[in-house]
XYZ file of N, CA, C and O in Angstrom:
396
model
N 68.396 7.579 29.502
C 68.325 8.133 28.159
C 66.870 8.284 27.726
O 66.487 9.295 27.196
N 66.046 7.263 27.972
C 64.631 7.323 27.612
C 63.934 8.426 28.405
O 63.036 9.086 27.882
N 64.354 8.612 29.669
C 63.770 9.672 30.492
C 64.081 11.047 29.904
O 63.224 11.925 29.896
N 65.289 11.219 29.407
C 65.677 12.492 28.807
C 64.861 12.770 27.541
O 64.437 13.907 27.309
N 64.623 11.745 26.748
C 63.821 11.913 25.536
C 62.374 12.250 25.880
O 61.768 13.117 25.260
N 61.844 11.573 26.867
C 60.469 11.836 27.292
C 60.340 13.255 27.848
O 59.361 13.952 27.571
N 61.344 13.664 28.597
C 61.359 15.012 29.156
C 61.418 16.059 28.043
O 60.726 17.070 28.087
N 62.238 15.795 27.045
C 62.377 16.706 25.901
C 61.055 16.816 25.134
O 60.639 17.905 24.760
N 60.397 15.679 24.932
C 59.113 15.685 24.222
C 58.069 16.478 25.006
O 57.279 17.218 24.424
N 58.066 16.307 26.311
C 57.127 17.032 27.159
C 57.401 18.536 27.090
O 56.472 19.338 26.967
N 58.667 18.898 27.158
C 59.045 20.315 27.077
C 58.645 20.886 25.720
O 58.108 21.996 25.643
N 58.887 20.143 24.646
C 58.506 20.595 23.303
C 56.995 20.780 23.190
O 56.518 21.754 22.605
N 56.239 19.850 23.744
C 54.779 19.943 23.707
C 54.299 21.174 24.469
O 53.392 21.874 24.016
N 54.903 21.443 25.597
C 54.531 22.628 26.383
C 54.867 23.909 25.623
O 54.090 24.861 25.642
N 56.005 23.930 24.984
C 56.419 25.101 24.212
C 55.456 25.344 23.052
O 55.014 26.471 22.831
N 55.122 24.270 22.322
C 54.163 24.399 21.218
C 52.820 24.917 21.720
O 52.203 25.781 21.103
N 52.370 24.398 22.845
C 51.087 24.826 23.408
C 51.124 26.304 23.800
O 50.166 27.045 23.548
N 52.224 26.745 24.392
C 52.356 28.147 24.798
C 52.379 29.066 23.577
O 51.735 30.128 23.577
N 53.087 28.658 22.529
C 53.144 29.453 21.300
C 51.758 29.520 20.665
O 51.297 30.594 20.260
N 51.082 28.391 20.592
C 49.740 28.343 20.009
C 48.794 29.266 20.779
O 48.013 30.014 20.185
N 48.875 29.213 22.092
C 48.005 30.055 22.925
C 48.281 31.533 22.666
O 47.351 32.336 22.512
N 49.556 31.890 22.588
C 49.926 33.287 22.356
C 49.480 33.738 20.961
O 48.980 34.853 20.796
N 49.651 32.871 19.973
C 49.207 33.187 18.611
C 47.699 33.428 18.585
O 47.220 34.360 17.939
N 46.958 32.603 19.293
C 45.503 32.703 19.317
C 45.053 33.961 20.067
O 44.219 34.723 19.570
N 45.619 34.178 21.243
C 45.217 35.313 22.083
C 45.459 36.659 21.407
O 44.672 37.583 21.579
N 46.538 36.767 20.668
C 46.901 38.048 20.056
C 46.240 38.275 18.703
O 46.341 39.366 18.148
N 45.602 37.241 18.169
C 44.995 37.371 16.851
C 45.955 37.075 15.717
O 45.576 37.114 14.545
N 47.195 36.779 16.053
C 48.204 36.505 15.019
C 47.870 35.234 14.247
O 48.142 35.133 13.054
N 47.260 34.270 14.915
C 46.893 33.019 14.237
C 45.957 33.313 13.067
O 46.153 32.791 11.964
N 44.962 34.141 13.280
C 44.026 34.492 12.203
C 44.725 35.267 11.095
O 44.442 35.060 9.910
N 45.631 36.167 11.458
C 46.383 36.916 10.438
C 47.255 35.981 9.605
O 47.350 36.127 8.379
N 47.870 35.005 10.254
C 48.693 34.036 9.529
C 47.843 33.158 8.614
O 48.239 32.853 7.492
N 46.663 32.768 9.082
C 45.761 31.968 8.254
C 45.337 32.755 7.017
O 45.288 32.204 5.910
N 45.049 34.029 7.191
C 44.652 34.861 6.055
C 45.816 35.043 5.079
O 45.632 34.983 3.858
N 47.022 35.233 5.611
C 48.207 35.338 4.755
C 48.401 34.050 3.966
O 48.684 34.086 2.760
N 48.227 32.915 4.627
C 48.363 31.624 3.949
C 47.345 31.494 2.821
O 47.690 31.111 1.705
N 46.092 31.823 3.106
C 45.055 31.763 2.064
C 45.441 32.631 0.866
O 45.318 32.216 -0.286
N 45.891 33.832 1.170
C 46.272 34.776 0.116
C 47.432 34.237 -0.729
O 47.366 34.253 -1.957
N 48.467 33.759 -0.072
C 49.633 33.251 -0.799
C 49.295 32.020 -1.635
O 49.779 31.870 -2.760
N 48.471 31.122 -1.090
C 48.098 29.914 -1.831
C 47.242 30.250 -3.043
O 47.351 29.602 -4.089
N 46.413 31.259 -2.931
C 45.621 31.706 -4.076
C 46.531 32.353 -5.121
O 46.424 32.054 -6.313
N 47.429 33.216 -4.678
C 48.331 33.938 -5.587
C 49.204 32.991 -6.413
O 49.455 33.242 -7.590
N 49.671 31.917 -5.804
C 50.602 31.023 -6.506
C 49.879 29.946 -7.323
O 50.525 29.133 -7.982
N 48.550 29.928 -7.273
C 47.798 28.973 -8.064
C 47.548 27.634 -7.393
O 46.919 26.753 -7.967
N 48.016 27.483 -6.177
C 47.850 26.217 -5.452
C 46.380 25.884 -5.260
O 45.959 24.750 -5.470
N 45.612 26.878 -4.885
C 44.184 26.657 -4.619
C 43.464 26.189 -5.888
O 42.678 25.236 -5.841
N 43.756 26.833 -7.005
C 43.121 26.453 -8.277
C 43.531 25.044 -8.699
O 42.703 24.269 -9.199
N 44.807 24.710 -8.493
C 45.292 23.372 -8.840
C 44.596 22.301 -8.001
O 44.194 21.253 -8.516
N 44.449 22.567 -6.713
C 43.802 21.593 -5.831
C 42.313 21.468 -6.165
O 41.767 20.363 -6.132
N 41.705 22.577 -6.512
C 40.292 22.540 -6.909
C 40.125 21.701 -8.175
O 39.194 20.885 -8.279
N 41.030 21.873 -9.132
C 40.973 21.081 -10.363
C 41.160 19.594 -10.054
O 40.493 18.737 -10.654
N 42.050 19.286 -9.130
C 42.272 17.898 -8.716
C 41.004 17.323 -8.086
O 40.624 16.185 -8.375
N 40.331 18.109 -7.255
C 39.064 17.669 -6.648
C 38.039 17.365 -7.733
O 37.359 16.332 -7.689
N 37.922 18.261 -8.692
C 36.963 18.061 -9.778
C 37.273 16.800 -10.579
O 36.372 16.072 -10.989
N 38.566 16.537 -10.774
C 38.997 15.335 -11.492
C 38.588 14.067 -10.727
O 38.070 13.112 -11.312
N 38.809 14.077 -9.435
C 38.437 12.922 -8.602
C 36.927 12.702 -8.656
O 36.463 11.568 -8.834
N 36.178 13.785 -8.502
C 34.715 13.677 -8.534
C 34.244 13.172 -9.895
O 33.352 12.320 -9.975
N 34.860 13.646 -10.946
C 34.495 13.210 -12.294
C 34.782 11.724 -12.482
O 33.975 10.979 -13.042
N 35.936 11.284 -12.003
C 36.329 9.882 -12.161
C 35.497 8.928 -11.303
O 35.162 7.832 -11.739
N 35.183 9.344 -10.090
C 34.460 8.456 -9.174
C 32.947 8.647 -9.234
O 32.210 7.749 -8.855
N 32.540 9.813 -9.648
C 31.118 10.120 -9.679
C 30.698 10.841 -8.418
O 31.064 10.433 -7.319
N 29.931 11.882 -8.593
C 29.507 12.721 -7.474
C 28.753 11.925 -6.411
O 28.934 12.137 -5.210
N 27.950 10.999 -6.835
C 27.149 10.213 -5.887
C 27.953 9.082 -5.241
O 27.474 8.447 -4.308
N 29.155 8.835 -5.740
C 29.956 7.700 -5.261
C 31.046 8.094 -4.269
O 31.797 7.237 -3.807
N 31.166 9.378 -3.958
C 32.234 9.807 -3.045
C 31.655 10.759 -2.002
O 30.823 11.602 -2.316
N 32.095 10.577 -0.769
C 31.649 11.465 0.306
C 32.669 12.593 0.472
O 33.803 12.502 -0.012
N 32.254 13.613 1.164
C 33.167 14.722 1.447
C 34.380 14.209 2.217
O 35.524 14.582 1.920
N 34.141 13.335 3.180
C 35.231 12.793 3.992
C 36.236 12.028 3.132
O 37.447 12.142 3.323
N 35.735 11.242 2.186
C 36.620 10.483 1.291
C 37.416 11.426 0.399
O 38.611 11.208 0.154
N 36.760 12.469 -0.085
C 37.443 13.442 -0.937
C 38.555 14.148 -0.161
O 39.679 14.276 -0.640
N 38.240 14.570 1.049
C 39.242 15.237 1.889
C 40.415 14.302 2.167
O 41.582 14.703 2.076
N 40.117 13.043 2.486
C 41.184 12.073 2.758
C 42.074 11.870 1.533
O 43.284 11.676 1.671
N 41.483 11.941 0.358
C 42.256 11.722 -0.861
C 43.093 12.933 -1.256
O 44.210 12.791 -1.726
N 42.576 14.133 -1.048
C 43.314 15.320 -1.505
C 44.299 15.868 -0.478
O 45.236 16.567 -0.837
N 44.103 15.546 0.804
C 44.957 16.114 1.850
C 46.448 15.834 1.645
O 47.252 16.773 1.711
N 46.860 14.594 1.381
C 48.304 14.373 1.199
C 48.879 15.188 0.034
O 49.952 15.778 0.151
N 48.146 15.233 -1.069
C 48.618 16.002 -2.224
C 48.641 17.496 -1.900
O 49.586 18.207 -2.260
N 47.616 17.960 -1.221
C 47.564 19.370 -0.846
C 48.742 19.783 0.011
O 49.387 20.799 -0.247
N 49.032 18.982 1.005
C 50.171 19.298 1.886
C 51.497 19.215 1.156
O 52.393 20.033 1.374
N 51.624 18.233 0.291
C 52.897 18.025 -0.416
C 53.178 19.091 -1.472
O 54.332 19.311 -1.820
N 52.136 19.757 -1.948
C 52.334 20.708 -3.040
C 52.350 22.168 -2.594
O 52.430 23.057 -3.442
N 52.298 22.421 -1.302
C 52.431 23.807 -0.841
C 53.848 24.263 -1.180
O 54.828 23.613 -0.811
N 53.970 25.365 -1.910
C 55.294 25.829 -2.327
C 56.208 26.130 -1.132
O 55.759 26.657 -0.107
N 57.471 25.810 -1.307
C 58.449 26.034 -0.239
C 58.534 27.496 0.180
O 58.715 27.798 1.354
N 58.407 28.414 -0.786
C 58.513 29.831 -0.433
C 57.352 30.275 0.463
O 57.527 31.141 1.318
N 56.194 29.663 0.321
C 55.056 29.982 1.180
C 55.322 29.451 2.588
O 55.116 30.153 3.585
N 55.813 28.224 2.677
C 56.155 27.645 3.987
C 57.217 28.492 4.683
O 57.110 28.787 5.878
N 58.237 28.900 3.925
C 59.330 29.685 4.495
C 58.836 31.042 5.005
O 59.247 31.493 6.086
N 57.957 31.667 4.250
C 57.432 32.961 4.673
C 56.635 32.835 5.970
O 56.797 33.633 6.899
N 55.786 31.822 6.060
C 55.012 31.626 7.280
C 55.908 31.300 8.468
O 55.711 31.818 9.567
N 56.883 30.447 8.247
C 57.805 30.091 9.320
C 58.558 31.321 9.814
O 58.708 31.525 11.024
N 58.986 32.174 8.896
C 59.694 33.394 9.283
C 58.791 34.325 10.080
O 59.207 34.909 11.074
N 57.537 34.423 9.676
C 56.582 35.277 10.407
C 56.355 34.737 11.819
O 56.273 35.505 12.771
N 56.292 33.427 11.961
C 56.110 32.825 13.283
C 57.346 33.064 14.141
O 57.242 33.440 15.318
N 58.519 32.887 13.556
C 59.762 33.126 14.302
C 59.844 34.577 14.768
O 60.223 34.849 15.906
N 59.503 35.498 13.895
C 59.519 36.916 14.248
C 58.528 37.193 15.375
O 58.837 37.927 16.317
N 57.377 36.593 15.308
C 56.353 36.764 16.339
C 56.863 36.257 17.692
O 56.645 36.894 18.720
N 57.528 35.121 17.698
C 58.013 34.514 18.942
C 59.084 35.378 19.601
O 59.127 35.493 20.818
N 59.911 35.981 18.790
C 61.019 36.803 19.333
C 60.532 38.075 19.912
O 60.038 38.636 20.557
C-alpha cells in the first residue's frame, strides 16, 4: 500500500513537472501570470494587500521590519484572500491548455 502511494506521488510530481515545462516553453506561463496580475488588480485585491502592507509598516515602523518579515507576514493573507472566481478562471485556462 505504501509503495502504491509513493508511486502515485512520483507520477503526480512527474506530471506537474511536465505541465510546468510545457507552460514555460510555450509562453503560456507568462500569459497566465499577466492574466492573474490583471484580475487581481481589477478586483481590488492588489490595493487591499498594499493597504495591509502599509498598515503593518505603520504599526511596526519602517526601520523595524525587513522586506523578508513583511513578505512572511502578508503571504498567508494574500493567498487566503485571492477571490475564488480568479482561481477558477486560472484553473480553467490551465485545464484548457493541457487538453
